[in-house]
Each structure stands twice: as structure tokens, then as C-alpha cells.
Short mmCIF file of C-alpha atoms and ligand atoms in Angstrom, two decimals:
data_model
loop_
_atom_site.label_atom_id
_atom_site.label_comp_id
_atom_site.label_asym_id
_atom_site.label_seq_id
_atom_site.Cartn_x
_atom_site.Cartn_y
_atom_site.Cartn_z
CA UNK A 286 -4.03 -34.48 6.26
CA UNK A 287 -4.06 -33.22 2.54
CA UNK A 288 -7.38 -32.17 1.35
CA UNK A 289 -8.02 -33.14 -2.20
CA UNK A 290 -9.17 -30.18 -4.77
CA UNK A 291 -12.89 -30.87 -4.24
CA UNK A 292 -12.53 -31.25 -0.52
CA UNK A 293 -10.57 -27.88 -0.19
CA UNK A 294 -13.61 -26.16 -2.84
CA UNK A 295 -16.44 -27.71 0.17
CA UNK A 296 -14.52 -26.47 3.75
CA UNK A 297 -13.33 -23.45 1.78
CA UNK A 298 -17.10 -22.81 0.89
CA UNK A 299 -18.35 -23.98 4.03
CA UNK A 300 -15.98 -22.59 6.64
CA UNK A 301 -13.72 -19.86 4.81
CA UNK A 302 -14.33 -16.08 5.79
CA UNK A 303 -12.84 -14.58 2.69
CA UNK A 304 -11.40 -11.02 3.32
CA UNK A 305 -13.42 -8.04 1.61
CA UNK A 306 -14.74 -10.68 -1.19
CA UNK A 307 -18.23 -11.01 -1.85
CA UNK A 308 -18.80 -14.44 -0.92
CA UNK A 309 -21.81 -14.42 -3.37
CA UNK A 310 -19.71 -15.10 -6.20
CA UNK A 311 -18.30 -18.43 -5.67
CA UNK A 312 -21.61 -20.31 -5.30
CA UNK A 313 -21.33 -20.95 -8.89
CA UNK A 314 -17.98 -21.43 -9.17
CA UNK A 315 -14.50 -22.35 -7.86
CA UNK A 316 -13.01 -20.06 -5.14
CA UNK A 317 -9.36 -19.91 -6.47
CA UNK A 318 -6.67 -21.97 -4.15
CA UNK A 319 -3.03 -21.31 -4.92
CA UNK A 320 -0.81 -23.97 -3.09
CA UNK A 321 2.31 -22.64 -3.96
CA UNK A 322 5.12 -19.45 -5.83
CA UNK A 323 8.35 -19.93 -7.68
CA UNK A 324 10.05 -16.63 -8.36
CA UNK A 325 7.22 -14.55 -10.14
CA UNK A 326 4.55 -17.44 -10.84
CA UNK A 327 2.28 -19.06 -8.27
CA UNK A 328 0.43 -22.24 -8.99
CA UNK A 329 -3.40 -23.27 -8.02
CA UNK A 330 -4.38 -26.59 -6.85
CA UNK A 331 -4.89 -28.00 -10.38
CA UNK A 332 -1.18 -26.92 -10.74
CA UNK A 333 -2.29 -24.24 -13.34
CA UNK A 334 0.44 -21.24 -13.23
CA UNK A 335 0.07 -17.82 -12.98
CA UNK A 336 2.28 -14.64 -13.02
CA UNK A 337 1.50 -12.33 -9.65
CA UNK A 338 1.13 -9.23 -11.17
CA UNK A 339 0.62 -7.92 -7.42
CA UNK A 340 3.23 -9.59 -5.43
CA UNK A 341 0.24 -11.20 -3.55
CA UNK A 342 -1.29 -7.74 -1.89
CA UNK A 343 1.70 -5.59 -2.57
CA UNK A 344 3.58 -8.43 -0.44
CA UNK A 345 6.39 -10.88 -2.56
CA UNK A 346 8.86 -8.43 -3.04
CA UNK A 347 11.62 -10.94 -3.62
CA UNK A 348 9.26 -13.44 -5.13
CA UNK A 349 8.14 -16.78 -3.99
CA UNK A 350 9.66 -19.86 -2.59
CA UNK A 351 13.23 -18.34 -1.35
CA UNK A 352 14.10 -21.06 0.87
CA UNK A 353 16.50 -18.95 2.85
CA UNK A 354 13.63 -16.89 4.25
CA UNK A 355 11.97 -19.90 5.19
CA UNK A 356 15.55 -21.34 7.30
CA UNK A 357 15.64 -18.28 8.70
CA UNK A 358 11.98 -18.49 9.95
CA UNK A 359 12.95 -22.46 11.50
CA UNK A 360 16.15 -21.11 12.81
CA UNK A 361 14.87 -18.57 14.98
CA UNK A 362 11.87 -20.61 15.97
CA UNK A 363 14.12 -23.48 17.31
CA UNK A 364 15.84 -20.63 19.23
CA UNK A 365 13.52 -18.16 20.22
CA UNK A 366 10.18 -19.10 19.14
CA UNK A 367 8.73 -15.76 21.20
CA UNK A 368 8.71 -13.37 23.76
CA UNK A 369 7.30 -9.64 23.91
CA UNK A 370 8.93 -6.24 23.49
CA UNK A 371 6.77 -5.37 26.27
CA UNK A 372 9.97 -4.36 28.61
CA UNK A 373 12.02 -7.15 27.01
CA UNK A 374 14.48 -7.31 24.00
CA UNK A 375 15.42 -10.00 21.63
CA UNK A 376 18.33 -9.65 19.68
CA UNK A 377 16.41 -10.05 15.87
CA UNK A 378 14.46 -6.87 16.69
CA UNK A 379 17.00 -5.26 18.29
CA UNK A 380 19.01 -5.62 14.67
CA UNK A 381 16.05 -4.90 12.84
CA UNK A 382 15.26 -1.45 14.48
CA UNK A 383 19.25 -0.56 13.97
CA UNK A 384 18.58 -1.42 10.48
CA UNK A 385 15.42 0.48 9.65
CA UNK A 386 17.17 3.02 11.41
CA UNK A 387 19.91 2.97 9.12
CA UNK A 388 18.31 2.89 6.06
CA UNK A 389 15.48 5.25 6.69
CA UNK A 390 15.88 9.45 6.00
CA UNK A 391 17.00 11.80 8.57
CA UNK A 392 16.61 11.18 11.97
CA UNK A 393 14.00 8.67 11.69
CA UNK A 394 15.65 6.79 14.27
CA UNK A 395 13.26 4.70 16.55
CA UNK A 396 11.39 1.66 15.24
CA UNK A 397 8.07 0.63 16.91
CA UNK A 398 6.71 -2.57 15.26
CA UNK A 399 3.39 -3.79 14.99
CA UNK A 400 2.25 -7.03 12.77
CA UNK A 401 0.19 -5.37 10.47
CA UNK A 402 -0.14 -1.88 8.23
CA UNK A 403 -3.37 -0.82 9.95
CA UNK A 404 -1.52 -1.39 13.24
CA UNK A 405 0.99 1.01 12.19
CA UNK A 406 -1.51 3.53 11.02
CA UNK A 407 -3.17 3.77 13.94
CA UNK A 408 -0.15 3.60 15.85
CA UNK A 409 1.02 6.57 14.42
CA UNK A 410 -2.44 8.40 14.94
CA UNK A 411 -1.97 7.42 19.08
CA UNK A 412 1.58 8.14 19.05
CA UNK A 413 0.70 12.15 17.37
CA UNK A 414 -1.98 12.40 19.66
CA UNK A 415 0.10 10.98 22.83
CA UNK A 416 3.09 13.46 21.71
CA UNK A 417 1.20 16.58 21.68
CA UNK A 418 -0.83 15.91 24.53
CA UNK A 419 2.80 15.56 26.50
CA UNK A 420 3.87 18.74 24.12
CA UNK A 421 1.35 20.84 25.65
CA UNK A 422 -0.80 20.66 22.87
CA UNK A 423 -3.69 18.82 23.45
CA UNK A 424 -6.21 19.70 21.21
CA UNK A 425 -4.50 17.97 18.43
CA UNK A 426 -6.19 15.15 17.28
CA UNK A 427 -7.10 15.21 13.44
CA UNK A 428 -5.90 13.73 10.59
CA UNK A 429 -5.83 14.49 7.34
CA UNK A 430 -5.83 12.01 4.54
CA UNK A 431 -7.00 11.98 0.26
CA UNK A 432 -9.49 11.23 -1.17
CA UNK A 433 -9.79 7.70 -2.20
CA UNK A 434 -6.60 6.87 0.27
CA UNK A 435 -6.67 3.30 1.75
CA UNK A 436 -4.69 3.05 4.79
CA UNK A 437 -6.26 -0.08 6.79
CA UNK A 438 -9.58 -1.27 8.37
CA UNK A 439 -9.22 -1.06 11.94
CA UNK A 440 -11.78 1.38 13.46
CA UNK A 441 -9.00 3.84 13.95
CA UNK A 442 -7.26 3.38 10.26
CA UNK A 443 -10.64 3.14 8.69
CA UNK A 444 -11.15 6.78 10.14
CA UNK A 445 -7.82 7.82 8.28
CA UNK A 446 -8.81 6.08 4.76
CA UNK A 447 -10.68 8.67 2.26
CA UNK A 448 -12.80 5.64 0.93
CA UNK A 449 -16.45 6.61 2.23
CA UNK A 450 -17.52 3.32 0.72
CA UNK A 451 -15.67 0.72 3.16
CA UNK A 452 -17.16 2.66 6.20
CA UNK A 453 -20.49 3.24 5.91
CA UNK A 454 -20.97 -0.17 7.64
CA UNK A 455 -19.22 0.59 11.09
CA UNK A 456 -20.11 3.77 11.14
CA UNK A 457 -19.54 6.02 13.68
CA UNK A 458 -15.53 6.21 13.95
CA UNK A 459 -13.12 7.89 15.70
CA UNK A 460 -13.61 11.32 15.26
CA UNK A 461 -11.22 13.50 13.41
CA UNK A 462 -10.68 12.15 9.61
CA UNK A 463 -10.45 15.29 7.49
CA UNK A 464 -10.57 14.43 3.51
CA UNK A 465 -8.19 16.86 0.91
CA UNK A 466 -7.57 15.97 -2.74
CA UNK A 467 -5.58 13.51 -4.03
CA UNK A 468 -3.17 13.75 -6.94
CA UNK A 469 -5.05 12.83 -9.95
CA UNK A 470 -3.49 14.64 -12.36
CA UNK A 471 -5.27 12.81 -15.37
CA UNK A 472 -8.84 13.69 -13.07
CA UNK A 473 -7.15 17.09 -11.89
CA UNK A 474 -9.52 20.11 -11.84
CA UNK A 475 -9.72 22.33 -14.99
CA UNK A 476 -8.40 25.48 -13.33
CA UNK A 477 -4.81 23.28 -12.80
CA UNK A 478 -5.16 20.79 -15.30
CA UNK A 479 -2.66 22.39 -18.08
CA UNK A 480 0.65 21.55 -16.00
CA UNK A 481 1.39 18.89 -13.54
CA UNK A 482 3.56 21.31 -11.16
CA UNK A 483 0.65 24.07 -10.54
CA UNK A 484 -1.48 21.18 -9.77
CA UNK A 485 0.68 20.13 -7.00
CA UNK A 486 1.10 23.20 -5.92
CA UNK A 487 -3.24 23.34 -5.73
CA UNK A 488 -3.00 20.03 -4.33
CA UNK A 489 -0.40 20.27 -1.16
CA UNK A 490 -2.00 24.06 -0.74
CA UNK A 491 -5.51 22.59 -0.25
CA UNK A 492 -3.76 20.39 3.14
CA UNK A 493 -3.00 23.76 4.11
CA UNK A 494 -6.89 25.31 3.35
CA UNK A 495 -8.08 22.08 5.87
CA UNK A 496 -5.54 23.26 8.36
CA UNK A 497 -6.92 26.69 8.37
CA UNK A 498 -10.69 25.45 8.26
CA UNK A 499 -10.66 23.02 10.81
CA UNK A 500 -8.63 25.22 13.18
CA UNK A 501 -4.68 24.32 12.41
CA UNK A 502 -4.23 23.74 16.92
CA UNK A 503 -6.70 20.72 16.43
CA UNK A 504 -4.69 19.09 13.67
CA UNK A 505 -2.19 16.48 14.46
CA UNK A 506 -1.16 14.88 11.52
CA UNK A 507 -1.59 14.46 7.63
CA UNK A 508 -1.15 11.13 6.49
CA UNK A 509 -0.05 10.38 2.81
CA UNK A 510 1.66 7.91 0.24
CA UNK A 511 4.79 8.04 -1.34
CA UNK A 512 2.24 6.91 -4.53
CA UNK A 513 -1.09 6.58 -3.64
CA UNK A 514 -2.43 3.17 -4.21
CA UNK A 515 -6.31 3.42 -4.36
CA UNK A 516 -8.00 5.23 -7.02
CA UNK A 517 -5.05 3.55 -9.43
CA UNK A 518 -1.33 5.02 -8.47
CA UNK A 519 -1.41 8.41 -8.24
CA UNK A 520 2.16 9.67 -8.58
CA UNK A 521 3.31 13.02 -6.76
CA UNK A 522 3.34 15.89 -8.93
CA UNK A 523 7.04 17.67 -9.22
CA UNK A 524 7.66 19.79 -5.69
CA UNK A 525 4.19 18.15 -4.01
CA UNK A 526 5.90 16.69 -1.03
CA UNK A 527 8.58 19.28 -0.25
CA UNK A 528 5.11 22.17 -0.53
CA UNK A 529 3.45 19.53 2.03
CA UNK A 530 6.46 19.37 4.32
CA UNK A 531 6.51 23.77 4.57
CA UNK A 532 3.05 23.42 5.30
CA UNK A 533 3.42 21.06 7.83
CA UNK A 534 6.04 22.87 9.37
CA UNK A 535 4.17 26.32 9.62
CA UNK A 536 1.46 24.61 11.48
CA UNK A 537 3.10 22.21 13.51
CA UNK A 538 1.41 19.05 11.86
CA UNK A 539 2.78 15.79 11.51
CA UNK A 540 3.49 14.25 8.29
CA UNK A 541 3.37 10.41 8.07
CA UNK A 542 4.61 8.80 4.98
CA UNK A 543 2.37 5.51 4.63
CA UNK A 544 4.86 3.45 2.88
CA UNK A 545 3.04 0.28 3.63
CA UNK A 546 2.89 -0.24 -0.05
CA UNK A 547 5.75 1.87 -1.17
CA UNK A 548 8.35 1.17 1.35
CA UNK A 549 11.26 -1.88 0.75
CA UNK A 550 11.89 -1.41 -2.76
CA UNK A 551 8.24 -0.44 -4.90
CA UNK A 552 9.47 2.46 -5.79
CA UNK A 553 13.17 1.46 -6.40
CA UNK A 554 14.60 2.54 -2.87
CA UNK A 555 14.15 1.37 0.41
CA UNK A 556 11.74 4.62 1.42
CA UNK A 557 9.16 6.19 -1.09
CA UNK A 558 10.02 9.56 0.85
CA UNK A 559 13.87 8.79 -0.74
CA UNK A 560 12.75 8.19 -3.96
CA UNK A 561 10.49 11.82 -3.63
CA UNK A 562 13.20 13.75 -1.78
CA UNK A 563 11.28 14.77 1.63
CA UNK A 564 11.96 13.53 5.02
CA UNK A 565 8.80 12.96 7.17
CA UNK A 566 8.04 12.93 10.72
CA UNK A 567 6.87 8.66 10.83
CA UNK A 568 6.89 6.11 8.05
CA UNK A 569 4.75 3.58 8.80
CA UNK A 570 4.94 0.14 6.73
CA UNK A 571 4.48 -3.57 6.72
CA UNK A 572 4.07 -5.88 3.67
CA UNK A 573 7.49 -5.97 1.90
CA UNK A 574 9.54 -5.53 4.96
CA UNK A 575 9.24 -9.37 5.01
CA UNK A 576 8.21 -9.91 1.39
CA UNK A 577 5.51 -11.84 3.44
CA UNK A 578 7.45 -14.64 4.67
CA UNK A 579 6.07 -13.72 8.30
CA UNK A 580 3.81 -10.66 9.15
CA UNK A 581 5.10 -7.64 10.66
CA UNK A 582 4.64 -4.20 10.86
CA UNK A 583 5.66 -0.48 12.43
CA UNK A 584 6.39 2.85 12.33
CA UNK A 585 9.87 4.77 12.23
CA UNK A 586 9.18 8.04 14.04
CA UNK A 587 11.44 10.84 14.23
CA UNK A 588 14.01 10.97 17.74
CA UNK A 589 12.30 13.90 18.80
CA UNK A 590 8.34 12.24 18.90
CA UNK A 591 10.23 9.54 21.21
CA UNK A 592 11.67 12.67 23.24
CA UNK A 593 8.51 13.04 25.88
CA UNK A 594 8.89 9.40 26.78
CA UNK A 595 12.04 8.86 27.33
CA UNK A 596 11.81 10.83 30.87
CA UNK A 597 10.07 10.22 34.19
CA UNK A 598 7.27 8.19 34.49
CA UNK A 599 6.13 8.65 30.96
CA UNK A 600 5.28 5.87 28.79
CA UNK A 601 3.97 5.36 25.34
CA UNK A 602 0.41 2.91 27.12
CA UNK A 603 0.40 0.94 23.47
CA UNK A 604 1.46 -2.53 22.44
CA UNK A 605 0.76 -5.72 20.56
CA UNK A 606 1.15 -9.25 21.69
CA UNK A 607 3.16 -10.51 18.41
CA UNK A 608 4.55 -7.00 17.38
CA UNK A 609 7.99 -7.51 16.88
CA UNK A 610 7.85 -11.37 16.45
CA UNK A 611 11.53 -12.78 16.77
CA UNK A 612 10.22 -15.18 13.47
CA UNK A 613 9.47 -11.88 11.57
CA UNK A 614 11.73 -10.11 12.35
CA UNK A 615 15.08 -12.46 11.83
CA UNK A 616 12.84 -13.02 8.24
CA UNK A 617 13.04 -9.46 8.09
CA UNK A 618 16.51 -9.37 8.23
CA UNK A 619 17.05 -11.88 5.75
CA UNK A 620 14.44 -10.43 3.61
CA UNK A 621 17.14 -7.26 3.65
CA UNK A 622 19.94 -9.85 3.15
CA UNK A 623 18.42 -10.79 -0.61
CA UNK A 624 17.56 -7.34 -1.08
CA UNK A 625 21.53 -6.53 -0.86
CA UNK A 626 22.95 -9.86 -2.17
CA UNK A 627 20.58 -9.67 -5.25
CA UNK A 628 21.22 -5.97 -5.49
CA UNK A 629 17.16 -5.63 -5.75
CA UNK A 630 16.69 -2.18 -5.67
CA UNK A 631 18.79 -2.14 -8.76
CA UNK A 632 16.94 -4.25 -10.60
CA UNK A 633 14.08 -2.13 -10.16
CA UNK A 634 15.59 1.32 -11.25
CA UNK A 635 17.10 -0.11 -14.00
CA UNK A 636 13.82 -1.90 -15.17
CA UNK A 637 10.61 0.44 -14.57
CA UNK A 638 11.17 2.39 -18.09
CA UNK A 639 10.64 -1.02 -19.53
CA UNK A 640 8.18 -1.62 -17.70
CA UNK A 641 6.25 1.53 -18.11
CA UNK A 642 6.78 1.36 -21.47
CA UNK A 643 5.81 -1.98 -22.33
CA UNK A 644 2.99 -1.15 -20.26
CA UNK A 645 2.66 2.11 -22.49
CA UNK A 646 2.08 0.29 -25.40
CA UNK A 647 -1.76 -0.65 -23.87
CA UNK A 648 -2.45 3.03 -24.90
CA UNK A 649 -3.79 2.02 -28.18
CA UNK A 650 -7.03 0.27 -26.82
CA UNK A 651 -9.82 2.38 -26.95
CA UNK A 652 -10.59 1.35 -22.87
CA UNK A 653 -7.20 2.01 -21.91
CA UNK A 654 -7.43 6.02 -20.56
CA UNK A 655 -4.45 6.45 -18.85
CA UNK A 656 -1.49 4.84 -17.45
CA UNK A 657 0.22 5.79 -14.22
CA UNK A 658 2.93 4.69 -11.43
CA UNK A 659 5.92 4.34 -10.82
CA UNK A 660 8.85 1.98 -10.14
CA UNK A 661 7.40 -1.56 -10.36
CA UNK A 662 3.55 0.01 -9.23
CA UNK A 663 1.07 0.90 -11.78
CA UNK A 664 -2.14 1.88 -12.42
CA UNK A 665 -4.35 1.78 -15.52
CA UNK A 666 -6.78 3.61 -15.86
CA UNK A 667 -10.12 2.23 -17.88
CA UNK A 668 -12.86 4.43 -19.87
CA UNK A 669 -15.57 4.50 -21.77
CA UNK A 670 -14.91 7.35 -24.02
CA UNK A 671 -10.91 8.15 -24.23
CA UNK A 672 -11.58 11.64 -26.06
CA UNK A 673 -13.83 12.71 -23.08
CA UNK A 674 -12.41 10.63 -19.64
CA UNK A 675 -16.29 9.33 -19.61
CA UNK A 676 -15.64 6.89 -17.45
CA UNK A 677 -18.56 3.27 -16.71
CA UNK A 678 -21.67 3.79 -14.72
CA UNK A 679 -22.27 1.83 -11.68
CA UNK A 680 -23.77 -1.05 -13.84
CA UNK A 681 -21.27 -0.91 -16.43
CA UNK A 682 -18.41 -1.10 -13.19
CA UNK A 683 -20.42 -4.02 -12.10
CA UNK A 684 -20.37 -5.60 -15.26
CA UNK A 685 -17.34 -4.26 -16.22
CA UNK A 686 -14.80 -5.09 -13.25
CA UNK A 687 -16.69 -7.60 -11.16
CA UNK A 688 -18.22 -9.91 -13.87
CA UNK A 689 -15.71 -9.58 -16.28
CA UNK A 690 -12.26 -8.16 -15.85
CA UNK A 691 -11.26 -9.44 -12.36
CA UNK A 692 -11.88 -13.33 -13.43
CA UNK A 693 -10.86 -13.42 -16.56
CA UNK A 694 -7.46 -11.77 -16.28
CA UNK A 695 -6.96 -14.20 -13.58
CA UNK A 696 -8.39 -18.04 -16.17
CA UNK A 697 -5.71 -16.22 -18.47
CA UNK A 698 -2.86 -16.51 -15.97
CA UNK A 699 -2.44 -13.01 -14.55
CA UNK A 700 -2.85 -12.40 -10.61
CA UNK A 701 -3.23 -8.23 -10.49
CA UNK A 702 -6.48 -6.33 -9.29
CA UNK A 703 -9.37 -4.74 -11.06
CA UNK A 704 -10.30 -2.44 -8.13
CA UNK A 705 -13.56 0.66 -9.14
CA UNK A 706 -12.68 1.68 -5.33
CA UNK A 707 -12.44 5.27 -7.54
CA UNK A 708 -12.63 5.40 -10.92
CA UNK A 709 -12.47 1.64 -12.62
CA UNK A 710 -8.76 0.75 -12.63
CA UNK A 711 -6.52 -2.41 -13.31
CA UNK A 712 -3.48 -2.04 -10.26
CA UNK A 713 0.02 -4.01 -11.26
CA UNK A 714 2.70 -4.45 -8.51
CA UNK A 715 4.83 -7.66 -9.63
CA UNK A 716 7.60 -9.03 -7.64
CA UNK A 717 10.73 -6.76 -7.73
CA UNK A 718 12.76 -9.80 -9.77
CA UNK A 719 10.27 -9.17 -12.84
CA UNK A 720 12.08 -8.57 -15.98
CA UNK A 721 10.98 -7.50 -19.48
CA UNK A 722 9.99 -11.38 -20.39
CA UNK A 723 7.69 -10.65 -17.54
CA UNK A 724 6.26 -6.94 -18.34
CA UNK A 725 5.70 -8.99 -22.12
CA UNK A 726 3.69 -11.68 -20.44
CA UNK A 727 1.39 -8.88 -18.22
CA UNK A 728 1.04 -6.77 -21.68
CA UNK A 729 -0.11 -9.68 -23.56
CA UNK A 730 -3.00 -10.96 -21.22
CA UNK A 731 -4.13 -7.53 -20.54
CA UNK A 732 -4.30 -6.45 -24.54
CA UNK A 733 -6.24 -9.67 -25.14
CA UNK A 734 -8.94 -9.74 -22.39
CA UNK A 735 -9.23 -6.12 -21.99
CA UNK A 736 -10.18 -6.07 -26.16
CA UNK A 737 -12.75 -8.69 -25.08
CA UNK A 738 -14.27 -6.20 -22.41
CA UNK A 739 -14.16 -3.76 -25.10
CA UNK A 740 -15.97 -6.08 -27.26
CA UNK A 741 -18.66 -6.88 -24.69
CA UNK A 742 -19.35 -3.55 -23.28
C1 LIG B 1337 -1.20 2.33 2.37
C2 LIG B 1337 -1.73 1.26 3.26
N1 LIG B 1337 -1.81 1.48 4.58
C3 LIG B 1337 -2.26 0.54 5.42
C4 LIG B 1337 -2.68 -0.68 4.96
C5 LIG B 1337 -3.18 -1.73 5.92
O1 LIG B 1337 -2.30 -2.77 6.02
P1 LIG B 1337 -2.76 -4.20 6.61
O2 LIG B 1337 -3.66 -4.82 5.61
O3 LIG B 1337 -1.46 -4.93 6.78
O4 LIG B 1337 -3.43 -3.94 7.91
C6 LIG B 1337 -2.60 -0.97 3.60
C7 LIG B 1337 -3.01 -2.29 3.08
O5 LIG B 1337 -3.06 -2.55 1.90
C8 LIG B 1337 -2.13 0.03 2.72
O6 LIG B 1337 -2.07 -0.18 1.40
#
């Protein structure tokens, strides 16, 4: 049955559960339904066309409508439609886990998949807490994170995130999420605000300051990204990561790269930790692994956190019906395929200084106060007063972002994200196949409409 346009507008209305959206804002108007992606451009149901400036959520790494991702999808469903990796194998996860193996750092060697990112966040959390209570440890249960992180809304990933905002509602949590600075150099402190490199050197040395305070025996992990996506792509200051790792060391704390975003390409290798030169305890991602073809999830954990189970009658008590999914994970695989055949990666490294710069040239608007990222992720960051970083007031956010910004960059034919999660921001994470015609395209629809917020502020 094929709805027509008005039908879809009435069900979607009536029977759609939109996720974090406030539904409010469709009873005067359309919700948006896209039908289908070609490459970089998805269309709606009036067959308009847009560019997705943000891959879907961070998603379409190869871009849309790659029809061997969807054979390889039919061709493993005709096979092996399912069965568990709860004490069974199949051989498309089997491959998979070699391969993440393979291409991750160090001796990241054992793959545990889930379906989603917040699965593998709080995977992680029960696997750190699981290991040191078999370690002799026990008391280890925290987990740092920065401010303004996002890392998932499950009760246990919501506890991680350093968004007080999205929790307030399901409130209490898991106890144990300890907040430390993020990496806002633009917003960095005046005492480190002259050079990027003493700032990182505040920033990692405050993880170690939340050790100390909250007692470093009851801390189990710190949990960071590559680039951290909320609060508009902060980028890790030169030496940040390898300062984290010593700390982590000294104390015995587990670092977890959260490469849901950053992993498979964003940054221009497979691993954000790569592209930043440190080797962490777990990576946990999802997203891209599949450039969303299927969902799936997991976490890549170092050989020794696997160590304790691996004897006796210890077991890891944790699992997920569709983890693993033999459709996910043979579109996984093929998803890695295009990735090598189309030498992606590549394409990337040898296009983000175009990017950046084309996205550079947005520094002459008066609401354009910084511009940040990296690879083919990017953050800009808007204010009121550029001399000053005065940045909107609730209502001017409001009026700003919500009522503005977010619907008309979208009626001009740009799919990104106009998120005042932190300070207002406009978030850009295209397909990795964008070239400069598309970085032109992005520049142009943001330099008109954001002049017309300017105008109407
Ligand atoms: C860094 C990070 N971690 C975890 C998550 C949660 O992933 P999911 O929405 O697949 O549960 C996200 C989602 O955007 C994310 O950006």
C-alpha cells in the first residue's frame, strides 16, 4: 500500500513518535518525509532534493542508494536470515570481528557487537566494571565523561553523557557519571586561552584532578571522542590524548574512545584514535560501520579486558537479541568493501582542507564566531557579538535555532543540524564522497540564510 503525501502528513501526525523532536512544531506545518538518497542528495515526498550535510545522523558514510549494500543485505537474508551470538557463530560476524580486529590500533583484538551506539556505551561501562570486579578491584565503577559529551540515551549511557539537559527527566541514574572539561579551545578558560597545547595540557590534567577527588580506586573508566560532537566539534588540542592515556595509566583507568561518530572514515581513517595517535583500552562505535544500510553496533576491547573470561566458569552475563545480526554484519562487510574499492578514506584526506576552507570563507558574517572540526565533521559556531564571543540568550536560541535556522536551512535544500545543546552551533558531517561542488553548495545555503538570521535577530 503506498500512502499518498497527505495520507503519510495524517498517520505521521497521528501515529509517529518522532525521536527527541518537539512534536509541537508540526501542528502547523509539514513534518518532513524523505523517500529516498542518491549519492549525497536525498529527496522528500514532493521529490524536492536536498544535500545531507549530516550523512543522516552521522550515518551515510558512502552515500545513499549503493545497491550493492542492499544485495548484500537480500543475500544473506535468503541464507541466514538470523541466529544469536549467544554461544553460536555465523560466519559474517565471525569475518567482521577479524576485520575490526585488523583494522583497529594495538591489540584491540576482540569485537563484541551490539545494534546500537548507546548499546556499546553501556557495554563498555558493564564490561570495566565486570573486569575489575574479576581484577580484584571492585570498587571501580565511575566514569568520567565532558562536559556537553553525548554518548546515548539509555539509562546507563545517559549517565555517561555531560548534557544535564537530556536527563533531568529520568532522573535518578546509575550512579557514577563524573563531568571534566571539554576541549573548547575557542570557550577555553583565560588562564590557558593564549595557546592551544597548554590548554590541553589543563584539559587532560583536570581527568586526572577528578581521579584524585573522587578517590582514583573508585574510577573505572573515562570515556571520550576522537572529536567531540556536542557543543559543535571540539577538536583535540596537540598532545591531549597521549597526556590522557599517562593519566590513565598511573591510575589504572580505562580509556574508551567513543568513535560512534568518528570511527569508519569521519576523520579520514578507519579509527579517530589513528588519526590522533593514541591507542585506547575499547572503541566503541556504530553508525558508519554500516553507513546505515542495517543497524549495528560494538565495542573493540583490548585482549587483556577479555583475559578474566576466557577461564573457568567466568562469563561476560551481557547480550542482545539482534547484536551481531548476520544482515548487518555481511552489510558491514560490504560497507568495508566500498570503503577499499572506492579508496574512501582517501577521498577524505585529500578533501577536508577544501572543505575547511570553503567552509572558512563563512568567517566574514558577523554571526559566524568560529569554525571547528575536522576531516569531513564540522562545527560552526554562531554569536551575537564576534569581538566579545557574546553568544544568544535563551530566547534569542529559541528564536534563533528552533524558529529560524533549523527549517530554513532545510526549505533551502541543506539537511545538517542547528543543535544550542551548548553554545548555538550549526554541525556538518556530509557523506565521505562529497567533493568541492558539494562544500560550494553547503557554503552557499549557509551564507544566504544565516545573513537572513542576521537580518532578523
Ligand atoms: C558519541 C556517541 N555515542 C553514542 C551515541 C548513541 O548511539 P545510538 O543513537 O546508536 O544509540 C551517539 C549517537 O549519536 C554518539 O554520537
Amino acid at each position: 500500500m503506498t500512502l499518498s503525501s497527505d495520507e503519510l502528513q495524517a498517520a505521521a501526525k497521528q501515529h509517529l513518535w518522532m525521536h527527541f523532536t518537539r512534536m509541537s512544531s508540526y501542528n502547523d506545518g509539514d513534518i518532513p518525509v524523505i523517500v529516498r538518497g542518491s549519492g549525497p542528495y536525498v529527496y522528500d515526498d514532493k521529490g524536492k532534493r536536498y544535500l545531507d550535510g549530516l550523512a543522516g545522523l552521522f550515518v551515510s558514510m558512502v552515500g545513499h542508494g549503493r545497491t550493492e549494500l542492499a544485495e548484500a543485505a537480500s543475500k544473506q537474508a535468503s541464507e541466514l536470515a538470523y541466529f544469536p551470538l549467544w554461544s553460536y557463530a555465523h560466519p559474517a560476524a565471525v569475518q567482521l570481528a577479524a576485520r575490526l580486529a585488523e583494522l583497529a590500533p594495538g591489540d584491540l583484538n576482540r569485537v563484541f557487537f551490539t545494534t546500537s551506539g548507546s548499546e556499546a556505551v553501556e557495554s563498555a561501562w558493564k564490561l570495566a566494571k565486570a573486569y575489575f570486579k574479576r581484577k580484584g578491584e571492585p570498587a571501580r565503577y565511575k566514569v568520567l565523561s565532558r562536559e556537553y559529551a553525548y554518548h546515548g540515551t539509555s539509562m546507563g549511557a545517559l549517565a555517561v553523557c555531560g548534557l544535564s539537559a537530556i536527563k533531568h527527566d529520568f532522573e535518578p541514574l546509575p550512579p557514577g557519571g563524573v563531568r571534566v572539561p571539554n576541549t573548547n579551545f575557542y570557550r577555553a578558560p583565560e588562564f590557558v586561552a593564549d595557546d592551544e597545547a597548554t590548554f590541553g595540557v589543563w584539559a587532560a590534567d583536570e581527568i586526572e584532578r577528578a581521579i584524585l577527588r573522587e578517590d582514583a580506586e573508585s574510577v573505572a573508566a573515562v570515556y571520550l571522542e576522537p572529536v567531540q560532537n556536542s557543543g559543535g566539534c571540539f577538536t583535540p588540542p596537540p598532545g591531549y590524548f597521549q597526556r590522557v592515556r599517562e593519566i590513565c595509566d598511573k591510575y589504572g583507568v580505562l580509556l574508551v574512545s567513543d568513535e560512534v561518530i568518528c570511527a569508519f572514515g569521519r576523520l579520514g581513517y578507519y579509527f579517530g584514535a589513528e588519526r590522533y595517535g593514541y591507542v585506547p583500552d575499547i572503541i566503541t562505535f556504530a553508525k558508519g560501520v554500516t553507513s546505515g544500510y542495517s543497524p549495528l553496533g560494538g565495542m573493540i576491547v583490548r585482549d587483556e579486558l577479555m583475559e578474566p573470561f576466557l577461564q573457568g566458569h567466568a562469563t561476560f552475563l551481557h547480550g542482545i537479541t539482534f547484536a551481531g545480526h548476520p544482515v548487518s554484519s555481511a552489510v558491514a562487510l560490504a560497507n568495508l568493501d566500498v570503503f577499499e574499492r572506492d579508496n574512501i578514506l582517501g577521498n577524505v584526506r585529500s578533501n577536508e582542507d577544501g572543505f575547511r576552507a570553503t567552509l572558512d570563507k563563512l568567517n566574514d558574517l558577523p554571526i559566524v564566531g568560529n569554525v571547528r572540526g575536522a576531516g569531513y565533521f564540522y562545527g560552526i559556531e554562531l554569536v551575537k557579538d564576534k569581538s566579545t564571543k557574546e553568544t544568544f540568550n535563551d530566547d534569542e536560541s529559541e528564536r534563533l535555532l528552533r524558529g529560524f535556522l533549523s527549517h530554513a536551512l532545510f526549505d533551502a535544500g541543506l539537511v545538517c543540524r542547528a543543535d544550542d545543546r551548548g553554545d548555538p552551533v550549526i554541525q556538518l558531517a556530509p557523506p565521505l564522497i562529497c567533493t568541492q561542488e558539494h562544500f560550494d553548495e553547503m557554503e552557499q545555503i549557509l551564507r544566504s540564510v544565516l545573513t537572513e538570521a542576521w537580518a532578523k535577530l
